[in-house]
Amino acid sequence: RASELDRRAYDLASRVHGPDHPITMLALGNLASDDMALGDFEAARAGYARACDLREVALGPDHPDLARSFSNLAATEVELGLLDEAREHVTRAIEIYETRLGAHHVTLASFLTLRGEIELRSHHESAARADDVRGGCGGVRTAVPENRSRATERRAGSTVQARGHRSFAISHASTAARSRGVFSGCSR
């Protein structure tokens, strides 16, 4: 039902505001989130990629909303096993946030954790360890609101969490790696 409503919202926003309006871009991102929550990662990737293209043109190459879109795209690419593309997109998100909002912004922690997961999956554990230290153990913590409903799809160890009809990927790579003894000097 939520996906149907998001489709109607996107169609209406496109018709009324045009494809490059912020409301239309938000509706497009919501559709991609629906696809992600339903496990249709190819459709989610296409939606997030389109949202990135539109946001970059409309908002500029260093806008925080663009960074969030790149992070969503990267999380989808992780699910598809496209680790090089995911690494490129999450690194761009990190660079935007560090430049625009500073190295200690709370959202940066989720980007760093996602990059850590990518590095773990790519067998680059030293890079993953460095991102875990920056992303959680180094003083930046990610708050997960208690009111978030959970609709999970497990693939290769990550979890997609839905919040209403919107979703985003939360990486559990650092927890899994810590349980294997990779991050021995860190406790939360």
XYZ file of N, CA, C and O in Angstrom:
752
model
N 0.826 -1.206 0.000
C 0.000 0.000 0.000
C 0.869 1.269 0.000
O 0.582 2.193 -0.735
N 1.916 1.265 0.822
C 2.784 2.449 0.875
C 3.437 2.706 -0.473
O 3.533 3.851 -0.917
N 3.875 1.648 -1.142
C 4.505 1.793 -2.449
C 3.536 2.399 -3.463
O 3.919 3.245 -4.273
N 2.286 1.969 -3.407
C 1.256 2.513 -4.293
C 1.065 4.014 -4.037
O 0.971 4.817 -4.968
N 1.037 4.397 -2.772
C 0.882 5.814 -2.424
C 2.111 6.616 -2.855
O 1.977 7.754 -3.335
N 3.293 6.043 -2.677
C 4.506 6.733 -3.122
C 4.522 6.903 -4.632
O 4.982 7.924 -5.145
N 4.047 5.905 -5.373
C 3.966 6.005 -6.835
C 3.029 7.145 -7.224
O 3.343 7.954 -8.091
N 1.873 7.223 -6.565
C 0.923 8.307 -6.853
C 1.538 9.665 -6.512
O 1.375 10.633 -7.258
N 2.256 9.745 -5.390
C 2.903 10.998 -4.996
C 3.957 11.410 -6.022
O 4.057 12.588 -6.390
N 4.732 10.441 -6.488
C 5.756 10.742 -7.495
C 5.113 11.221 -8.800
O 5.541 12.226 -9.378
N 4.086 10.517 -9.262
C 3.412 10.910 -10.499
C 2.830 12.316 -10.387
O 2.973 13.137 -11.304
N 2.216 12.607 -9.253
C 1.636 13.934 -9.037
C 2.722 15.008 -8.980
O 2.602 16.051 -9.630
N 3.780 14.755 -8.228
C 4.865 15.735 -8.111
C 5.521 15.984 -9.466
O 5.836 17.128 -9.806
N 5.710 14.933 -10.251
C 6.301 15.090 -11.586
C 5.425 15.948 -12.483
O 5.920 16.814 -13.209
N 4.135 15.692 -12.425
C 3.185 16.428 -13.268
C 3.081 17.887 -12.837
O 3.082 18.797 -13.668
N 3.005 18.140 -11.536
C 2.791 19.497 -11.032
C 4.087 20.319 -11.018
O 4.098 21.469 -11.431
N 5.182 19.700 -10.538
C 6.423 20.453 -10.313
C 7.511 20.211 -11.350
O 8.457 20.988 -11.437
N 7.417 19.123 -12.065
C 8.461 18.769 -13.019
C 9.488 17.834 -12.379
O 9.516 17.657 -11.157
N 10.358 17.243 -13.195
C 11.263 16.203 -12.714
C 12.401 16.686 -11.819
O 12.949 15.899 -11.061
N 12.742 17.963 -11.896
C 13.903 18.430 -11.141
C 13.539 19.247 -9.904
O 14.382 19.919 -9.321
N 12.305 19.158 -9.473
C 11.866 19.858 -8.266
C 12.216 19.013 -7.041
O 12.135 17.784 -7.080
N 12.604 19.655 -5.915
C 12.960 18.890 -4.710
C 11.876 17.922 -4.232
O 12.193 16.822 -3.775
N 10.609 18.286 -4.365
C 9.533 17.391 -3.935
C 9.502 16.146 -4.819
O 9.316 15.027 -4.336
N 9.711 16.339 -6.120
C 9.751 15.200 -7.041
C 10.940 14.302 -6.730
O 10.832 13.073 -6.742
N 12.080 14.903 -6.435
C 13.275 14.124 -6.101
C 13.058 13.316 -4.824
O 13.471 12.159 -4.724
N 12.396 13.925 -3.846
C 12.086 13.214 -2.604
C 11.164 12.030 -2.881
O 11.380 10.923 -2.375
N 10.154 12.251 -3.702
C 9.218 11.170 -4.048
C 9.937 10.046 -4.796
O 9.669 8.862 -4.559
N 10.882 10.390 -5.660
C 11.660 9.384 -6.375
C 12.508 8.564 -5.398
O 12.574 7.333 -5.498
N 13.114 9.236 -4.446
C 13.886 8.533 -3.417
C 13.010 7.606 -2.587
O 13.424 6.499 -2.228
N 11.782 8.034 -2.295
C 10.854 7.184 -1.543
C 10.490 5.924 -2.336
O 10.397 4.836 -1.763
N 10.312 6.072 -3.643
C 10.038 4.897 -4.477
C 11.217 3.924 -4.456
O 11.032 2.708 -4.358
N 12.425 4.463 -4.548
C 13.613 3.611 -4.496
C 13.716 2.914 -3.136
O 14.090 1.745 -3.053
N 13.367 3.630 -2.069
C 13.359 3.022 -0.733
C 12.351 1.885 -0.644
O 12.628 0.853 -0.031
N 11.191 2.079 -1.265
C 10.193 1.009 -1.303
C 10.763 -0.220 -2.004
O 10.626 -1.345 -1.513
N 11.410 0.004 -3.151
C 12.006 -1.111 -3.890
C 13.062 -1.818 -3.051
O 13.137 -3.046 -3.043
N 13.858 -1.039 -2.337
C 14.909 -1.614 -1.483
C 14.273 -2.475 -0.392
O 14.713 -3.600 -0.147
N 13.252 -1.962 0.259
C 12.592 -2.699 1.342
C 11.932 -3.980 0.839
O 11.851 -4.962 1.570
N 11.503 -3.967 -0.421
C 10.875 -5.143 -1.009
C 11.890 -6.109 -1.607
O 11.509 -7.168 -2.124
N 13.163 -5.738 -1.565
C 14.209 -6.613 -2.088
C 14.445 -6.498 -3.578
O 15.178 -7.296 -4.156
N 13.850 -5.510 -4.240
C 14.071 -5.288 -5.672
C 15.236 -4.314 -5.822
O 15.054 -3.125 -6.062
N 16.453 -4.842 -5.657
C 17.646 -4.007 -5.576
C 18.001 -3.361 -6.911
O 18.538 -2.257 -6.934
N 17.696 -4.020 -8.019
C 17.965 -3.414 -9.330
C 17.096 -2.168 -9.529
O 17.584 -1.131 -9.978
N 15.812 -2.276 -9.205
C 14.918 -1.119 -9.334
C 15.323 -0.020 -8.359
O 15.295 1.164 -8.706
N 15.701 -0.410 -7.141
C 16.150 0.581 -6.156
C 17.390 1.301 -6.650
O 17.492 2.529 -6.542
N 18.322 0.541 -7.209
C 19.549 1.157 -7.726
C 19.223 2.163 -8.828
O 19.771 3.277 -8.844
N 18.350 1.796 -9.740
C 17.975 2.709 -10.827
C 17.333 3.978 -10.273
O 17.640 5.098 -10.721
N 16.458 3.829 -9.279
C 15.805 5.001 -8.676
C 16.779 5.890 -7.939
O 16.744 7.120 -8.079
N 17.664 5.287 -7.146
C 18.648 6.084 -6.416
C 19.630 6.768 -7.369
O 20.031 7.912 -7.143
N 20.024 6.068 -8.440
C 20.939 6.681 -9.410
C 20.278 7.885 -10.073
O 20.917 8.936 -10.246
N 19.012 7.742 -10.422
C 18.275 8.868 -11.024
C 18.157 10.016 -10.022
O 18.339 11.184 -10.373
N 17.873 9.699 -8.764
C 17.787 10.743 -7.735
C 19.132 11.457 -7.578
O 19.172 12.684 -7.433
N 20.226 10.717 -7.635
C 21.560 11.336 -7.545
C 21.782 12.297 -8.702
O 22.251 13.423 -8.504
N 21.455 11.839 -9.912
C 21.636 12.695 -11.087
C 20.823 13.980 -10.965
O 21.335 15.081 -11.215
N 19.560 13.845 -10.572
C 18.696 15.024 -10.450
C 19.166 15.957 -9.343
O 19.191 17.179 -9.520
N 19.543 15.398 -8.209
C 19.987 16.234 -7.089
C 21.292 16.948 -7.406
O 21.478 18.098 -7.001
N 22.179 16.287 -8.096
C 23.452 16.941 -8.426
C 23.226 18.150 -9.323
O 23.831 19.202 -9.124
N 22.335 18.020 -10.296
C 22.021 19.138 -11.184
C 21.290 20.237 -10.424
O 21.629 21.420 -10.529
N 20.285 19.871 -9.640
C 19.444 20.856 -8.963
C 20.110 21.500 -7.755
O 19.922 22.688 -7.499
N 20.890 20.723 -6.990
C 21.424 21.210 -5.713
C 22.922 21.505 -5.734
O 23.432 22.141 -4.830
N 23.604 20.999 -6.736
C 25.042 21.187 -6.818
C 25.791 19.947 -6.338
O 25.223 19.069 -5.687
N 27.083 19.873 -6.647
C 27.864 18.659 -6.393
C 28.273 18.429 -4.946
O 28.840 17.381 -4.643
N 27.972 19.372 -4.058
C 28.427 19.206 -2.668
C 27.307 19.419 -1.649
O 27.547 19.785 -0.514
N 26.078 19.126 -2.042
C 24.945 19.310 -1.144
C 24.748 18.065 -0.272
O 24.851 16.936 -0.761
N 24.467 18.227 1.028
C 24.260 17.070 1.909
C 23.145 16.125 1.463
O 23.250 14.917 1.667
N 22.091 16.642 0.829
C 21.038 15.755 0.320
C 21.581 14.832 -0.773
O 21.175 13.677 -0.873
N 22.498 15.345 -1.576
C 23.143 14.521 -2.589
C 23.977 13.431 -1.919
O 23.977 12.282 -2.361
N 24.652 13.776 -0.836
C 25.455 12.788 -0.111
C 24.576 11.649 0.403
O 24.948 10.472 0.298
N 23.419 11.976 0.944
C 22.509 10.925 1.420
C 22.041 10.045 0.273
O 21.917 8.824 0.420
N 21.801 10.652 -0.891
C 21.413 9.858 -2.058
C 22.542 8.927 -2.490
O 22.307 7.771 -2.849
N 23.774 9.433 -2.451
C 24.919 8.572 -2.790
C 25.052 7.420 -1.797
O 25.367 6.292 -2.173
N 24.802 7.685 -0.532
C 24.874 6.631 0.472
C 23.793 5.572 0.234
O 24.054 4.363 0.333
N 22.585 5.999 -0.085
C 21.507 5.051 -0.402
C 21.865 4.211 -1.627
O 21.644 2.995 -1.647
N 22.416 4.870 -2.646
C 22.833 4.159 -3.846
C 23.919 3.133 -3.502
O 23.866 1.981 -3.943
N 24.868 3.532 -2.674
C 25.947 2.621 -2.280
C 25.405 1.421 -1.511
O 25.832 0.282 -1.740
N 24.455 1.642 -0.604
C 23.875 0.533 0.162
C 23.182 -0.464 -0.766
O 23.273 -1.681 -0.562
N 22.526 0.047 -1.784
C 21.877 -0.823 -2.760
C 22.917 -1.599 -3.560
O 22.760 -2.794 -3.808
N 23.991 -0.932 -3.934
C 25.054 -1.598 -4.694
C 25.743 -2.679 -3.860
O 26.141 -3.717 -4.403
N 25.843 -2.468 -2.552
C 26.380 -3.514 -1.674
C 25.495 -4.746 -1.757
O 25.972 -5.875 -1.872
N 24.179 -4.547 -1.692
C 23.246 -5.670 -1.778
C 23.389 -6.428 -3.088
O 23.189 -7.640 -3.140
N 23.754 -5.718 -4.156
C 23.924 -6.337 -5.466
C 25.330 -6.903 -5.670
O 25.612 -7.493 -6.714
N 26.217 -6.673 -4.696
C 27.590 -7.160 -4.824
C 28.476 -6.280 -5.685
O 29.562 -6.699 -6.090
N 28.037 -5.064 -5.973
C 28.803 -4.119 -6.796
C 29.666 -3.261 -5.878
O 29.414 -2.068 -5.679
N 30.692 -3.879 -5.298
C 31.453 -3.237 -4.228
C 32.305 -2.068 -4.706
O 32.444 -1.079 -3.978
N 32.867 -2.130 -5.899
C 33.668 -1.004 -6.387
C 32.803 0.236 -6.587
O 33.190 1.344 -6.206
N 31.623 0.037 -7.172
C 30.703 1.165 -7.368
C 30.216 1.691 -6.021
O 30.132 2.906 -5.808
N 29.893 0.775 -5.109
C 29.435 1.182 -3.777
C 30.503 1.987 -3.061
O 30.214 3.012 -2.437
N 31.758 1.530 -3.133
C 32.868 2.239 -2.487
C 32.995 3.666 -3.048
O 33.159 4.630 -2.293
N 32.892 3.789 -4.363
C 32.997 5.103 -5.001
C 31.889 6.042 -4.510
O 32.141 7.201 -4.172
N 30.664 5.534 -4.438
C 29.539 6.390 -4.050
C 29.555 6.749 -2.563
O 29.283 7.898 -2.206
N 29.875 5.803 -1.704
C 29.901 6.136 -0.272
C 31.093 7.048 0.036
O 30.999 7.924 0.897
N 32.188 6.881 -0.679
C 33.339 7.782 -0.478
C 32.968 9.199 -0.874
O 33.327 10.159 -0.180
N 32.217 9.334 -1.941
C 31.765 10.677 -2.345
C 30.842 11.271 -1.279
O 30.945 12.451 -0.940
N 29.963 10.445 -0.714
C 29.077 10.922 0.356
C 29.894 11.389 1.559
O 29.627 12.443 2.140
N 30.899 10.626 1.929
C 31.759 10.988 3.063
C 32.473 12.305 2.796
O 32.506 13.188 3.663
N 33.016 12.454 1.598
C 33.724 13.692 1.254
C 32.807 14.901 1.331
O 33.195 15.959 1.835
N 31.585 14.771 0.839
C 30.630 15.885 0.889
C 30.332 16.254 2.341
O 30.385 17.426 2.715
N 30.036 15.263 3.172
C 29.709 15.549 4.567
C 30.890 16.152 5.314
O 30.722 17.101 6.081
N 32.069 15.585 5.124
C 33.232 16.128 5.827
C 33.501 17.570 5.415
O 33.830 18.408 6.257
N 33.334 17.857 4.138
C 33.579 19.216 3.638
C 32.504 20.194 4.093
O 32.807 21.281 4.566
N 31.252 19.795 3.960
C 30.153 20.715 4.239
C 29.731 20.766 5.700
O 29.340 21.812 6.200
N 29.765 19.614 6.404
C 29.199 19.555 7.748
C 30.217 19.196 8.830
O 29.874 19.186 10.009
N 31.434 18.892 8.438
C 32.478 18.601 9.412
C 32.663 17.116 9.665
O 31.772 16.300 9.431
N 33.826 16.775 10.176
C 34.224 15.379 10.371
C 33.523 14.714 11.551
O 33.687 13.505 11.741
N 32.761 15.455 12.339
C 32.122 14.868 13.516
C 30.598 14.863 13.434
O 29.928 14.669 14.436
N 30.052 15.074 12.231
C 28.601 15.059 12.074
C 28.093 13.640 12.298
O 28.671 12.669 11.818
N 26.993 13.502 13.019
C 26.488 12.188 13.413
C 26.139 11.309 12.211
O 26.364 10.098 12.239
N 25.624 11.875 11.137
C 25.264 11.083 9.964
C 26.489 10.469 9.303
O 26.414 9.407 8.698
N 27.619 11.128 9.445
C 28.859 10.616 8.874
C 29.171 9.216 9.411
O 29.734 8.382 8.704
N 28.778 8.923 10.628
C 29.039 7.610 11.221
C 28.402 6.494 10.398
O 29.022 5.453 10.177
N 27.181 6.693 9.919
C 26.536 5.639 9.128
C 27.232 5.468 7.779
O 27.341 4.349 7.275
N 27.714 6.574 7.199
C 28.452 6.483 5.936
C 29.753 5.710 6.141
O 30.129 4.870 5.331
N 30.453 6.013 7.232
C 31.712 5.327 7.519
C 31.489 3.847 7.808
O 32.284 2.989 7.403
N 30.408 3.540 8.496
C 30.085 2.144 8.779
C 29.782 1.398 7.487
O 30.225 0.258 7.301
N 29.053 2.026 6.573
C 28.772 1.409 5.277
C 30.065 1.167 4.515
O 30.273 0.095 3.940
N 30.965 2.149 4.517
C 32.243 1.941 3.832
C 33.037 0.829 4.507
O 33.690 0.031 3.840
N 32.946 0.734 5.831
C 33.600 -0.362 6.533
C 33.055 -1.714 6.099
O 33.813 -2.671 5.912
N 31.737 -1.801 5.934
C 31.138 -3.047 5.451
C 31.649 -3.389 4.060
O 31.970 -4.552 3.768
N 31.741 -2.383 3.209
C 32.236 -2.604 1.846
C 33.669 -3.141 1.897
O 34.012 -4.097 1.194
N 34.485 -2.537 2.743
C 35.873 -2.985 2.839
C 35.958 -4.404 3.396
O 36.771 -5.205 2.933
N 35.122 -4.729 4.381
C 35.105 -6.097 4.907
C 34.714 -7.094 3.823
O 35.326 -8.151 3.688
N 33.695 -6.758 3.092
C 33.253 -7.657 2.023
C 34.303 -7.773 0.928
O 34.339 -8.762 0.215
N 35.111 -6.746 0.785
C 36.191 -6.766 -0.211
C 37.479 -7.328 0.376
O 38.505 -7.308 -0.276
N 37.431 -7.772 1.627
C 38.592 -8.324 2.332
C 39.687 -7.292 2.562
O 40.860 -7.601 2.510
N 39.282 -6.078 2.815
C 40.208 -5.009 3.178
C 39.978 -4.665 4.638
O 39.501 -3.595 4.970
N 40.298 -5.558 5.534
C 39.944 -5.391 6.935
C 40.648 -4.224 7.615
O 40.100 -3.613 8.516
N 41.859 -3.861 7.166
C 42.518 -2.727 7.814
C 41.786 -1.429 7.511
O 41.631 -0.578 8.376
N 41.283 -1.258 6.289
C 40.490 -0.074 5.955
C 39.174 -0.102 6.719
O 38.700 0.924 7.199
N 38.570 -1.270 6.849
C 37.319 -1.403 7.602
C 37.538 -1.040 9.058
O 36.723 -0.368 9.672
N 38.653 -1.467 9.630
C 38.963 -1.164 11.025
C 39.099 0.348 11.214
O 38.563 0.903 12.161
N 39.755 1.031 10.290
C 39.921 2.486 10.394
C 38.577 3.193 10.324
O 38.317 4.120 11.084
N 37.683 2.756 9.431
C 36.367 3.377 9.341
C 35.533 3.078 10.566
O 34.746 3.903 11.010
N 35.671 1.891 11.168
C 34.939 1.587 12.387
C 35.379 2.505 13.511
O 34.561 3.013 14.259
N 36.665 2.754 13.616
C 37.172 3.655 14.660
C 36.617 5.050 14.445
O 36.122 5.685 15.368
N 36.620 5.533 13.194
C 36.089 6.864 12.909
C 34.577 6.879 13.068
O 33.996 7.862 13.515
N 33.911 5.800 12.680
C 32.455 5.780 12.639
C 31.779 5.524 13.959
O 30.631 5.867 14.138
N 32.450 4.911 14.913
C 31.761 4.616 16.157
C 32.647 4.765 17.360
O 32.290 5.403 18.318
N 33.802 4.156 17.309
C 34.661 4.135 18.485
C 35.386 5.447 18.683
O 35.865 5.719 19.764
N 35.480 6.247 17.644
C 36.210 7.503 17.740
C 35.379 8.649 18.275
O 35.775 9.792 18.193
N 34.225 8.371 18.785
C 33.440 9.421 19.416
C 32.161 9.775 18.681
O 31.299 10.433 19.215
N 31.997 9.368 17.432
C 30.775 9.639 16.697
C 29.902 8.407 16.810
O 30.321 7.308 16.519
N 28.684 8.580 17.272
C 27.781 7.441 17.421
C 26.529 7.701 16.599
O 26.107 8.826 16.420
N 25.931 6.633 16.146
C 24.701 6.732 15.374
C 23.531 6.377 16.264
O 23.502 5.304 16.838
N 22.586 7.290 16.387
C 21.384 7.020 17.181
C 20.370 6.334 16.289
O 20.116 6.774 15.186
N 19.779 5.255 16.752
C 18.723 4.563 16.026
C 17.440 4.754 16.817
O 17.315 4.232 17.916
N 16.507 5.555 16.287
C 15.272 5.804 17.024
C 14.536 4.505 17.350
O 14.528 3.571 16.566
N 13.931 4.466 18.524
C 13.225 3.271 18.988
C 11.912 3.050 18.245
O 11.395 1.956 18.229
N 11.363 4.084 17.610
C 10.057 3.961 16.979
C 10.139 3.436 15.547
O 9.171 3.455 14.825
N 11.269 2.943 15.143
C 11.452 2.479 13.775
C 10.899 1.061 13.635
O 11.280 0.171 14.365
N 9.970 0.863 12.720
C 9.469 -0.489 12.478
C 10.505 -1.250 11.666
O 11.253 -0.672 10.901
N 10.564 -2.570 11.842
C 11.597 -3.349 11.177
C 10.982 -4.317 10.165
O 10.170 -5.143 10.500
N 11.377 -4.149 8.918
C 11.038 -5.119 7.879
C 12.378 -5.546 7.313
O 13.072 -4.759 6.684
N 12.798 -6.728 7.620
C 14.169 -7.095 7.286
C 14.253 -8.013 6.088
O 13.400 -8.836 5.853
N 15.310 -7.810 5.345
C 15.683 -8.666 4.223
C 17.161 -8.929 4.406
O 17.976 -8.036 4.265
N 17.525 -10.166 4.766
C 18.936 -10.481 5.001
C 19.561 -11.010 3.721
O 19.093 -11.957 3.159
N 20.604 -10.328 3.305
C 21.401 -10.780 2.176
C 22.830 -10.422 2.492
O 23.162 -9.272 2.688
N 23.683 -11.412 2.523
C 25.113 -11.231 2.759
C 25.389 -10.470 4.041
O 26.327 -9.693 4.115
N 24.564 -10.643 5.051
C 24.856 -10.103 6.371
C 24.378 -8.698 6.662
O 24.582 -8.197 7.748
N 23.735 -7.994 5.742
C 23.261 -6.650 6.064
C 21.761 -6.678 6.272
O 21.074 -7.610 5.884
N 21.239 -5.628 6.890
C 19.819 -5.571 7.202
C 19.237 -4.288 6.634
O 19.804 -3.231 6.779
N 18.110 -4.421 5.985
C 17.372 -3.247 5.529
C 16.294 -3.001 6.559
O 15.552 -3.894 6.929
N 16.226 -1.778 7.051
C 15.202 -1.433 8.021
C 14.255 -0.433 7.381
O 14.685 0.544 6.798
N 12.964 -0.689 7.514
C 11.974 0.226 6.954
C 11.432 1.108 8.061
O 11.174 0.658 9.151
N 11.296 2.365 7.763
C 10.649 3.301 8.681
C 9.424 3.793 7.959
O 9.510 4.634 7.084
N 8.283 3.221 8.339
C 7.069 3.501 7.590
C 7.266 2.979 6.183
O 7.557 1.817 5.988
N 7.159 3.845 5.181
C 7.350 3.425 3.807
C 8.707 3.850 3.265
O 8.978 3.721 2.099
N 9.560 4.371 4.132
C 10.912 4.734 3.718
C 11.882 3.744 4.336
O 11.644 3.209 5.401
N 12.991 3.498 3.665
C 13.954 2.570 4.249
C 15.369 3.030 3.962
O 15.607 3.850 3.105
N 16.268 2.469 4.722
C 17.680 2.708 4.458
C 18.460 1.543 5.043
O 17.962 0.808 5.888
N 19.636 1.354 4.537
C 20.418 0.195 4.983
C 21.254 0.573 6.188
O 21.818 1.647 6.259
N 21.278 -0.314 7.150
C 22.121 -0.172 8.332
C 23.123 -1.302 8.297
O 22.745 -2.460 8.221
N 24.357 -0.970 8.341
C 25.389 -2.003 8.284
C 25.643 -2.580 9.663
O 25.689 -1.868 10.646
N 25.822 -3.874 9.707
C 26.186 -4.549 10.941
C 27.565 -5.173 10.813
O 27.926 -6.060 11.571
N 28.336 -4.712 9.840
C 29.646 -5.304 9.587
C 30.588 -5.124 10.765
O 31.319 -6.038 11.118
N 30.578 -3.949 11.374
C 31.515 -3.737 12.476
C 31.181 -4.622 13.670
O 32.065 -5.154 14.332
N 29.883 -4.839 13.920
C 29.483 -5.731 15.013
C 29.914 -7.158 14.714
O 30.468 -7.847 15.568
N 29.665 -7.592 13.481
C 30.061 -8.950 13.093
C 31.574 -9.106 13.152
O 32.084 -10.105 13.649
N 32.284 -8.097 12.665
C 33.739 -8.181 12.684
C 34.268 -8.158 14.113
O 35.208 -8.877 14.444
N 33.637 -7.344 14.962
C 34.072 -7.278 16.356
C 33.872 -8.631 17.040
O 34.700 -9.091 17.802
N 32.762 -9.307 16.701
C 32.510 -10.612 17.309
C 33.516 -11.647 16.831
O 33.766 -12.624 17.513
N 34.117 -11.403 15.659
C 35.171 -12.294 15.171
C 36.540 -11.857 15.668
O 37.541 -12.428 15.307
N 36.595 -10.782 16.462
C 37.861 -10.331 17.026
C 38.640 -9.371 16.152
O 39.789 -9.066 16.430
N 38.015 -8.863 15.070
C 38.717 -7.943 14.188
C 38.961 -6.611 14.869
O 40.016 -6.013 14.745
N 37.978 -6.113 15.647
C 38.079 -4.815 16.291
C 38.235 -5.008 17.794
O 37.342 -4.725 18.561
N 39.341 -5.495 18.203
C 39.512 -5.866 19.608
C 39.597 -4.666 20.548
O 39.277 -4.781 21.714
N 39.997 -3.497 20.059
C 40.193 -2.368 20.956
C 39.006 -1.450 21.086
O 39.134 -0.330 21.516
N 37.838 -1.886 20.671
C 36.683 -1.007 20.621
C 35.518 -1.621 21.370
O 35.199 -2.773 21.189
N 34.888 -0.826 22.214
C 33.680 -1.323 22.873
C 32.629 -0.250 22.845
O 32.938 0.924 22.875
N 31.382 -0.648 22.735
C 30.262 0.303 22.706
C 29.284 -0.028 23.774
O 29.084 -1.120 24.163
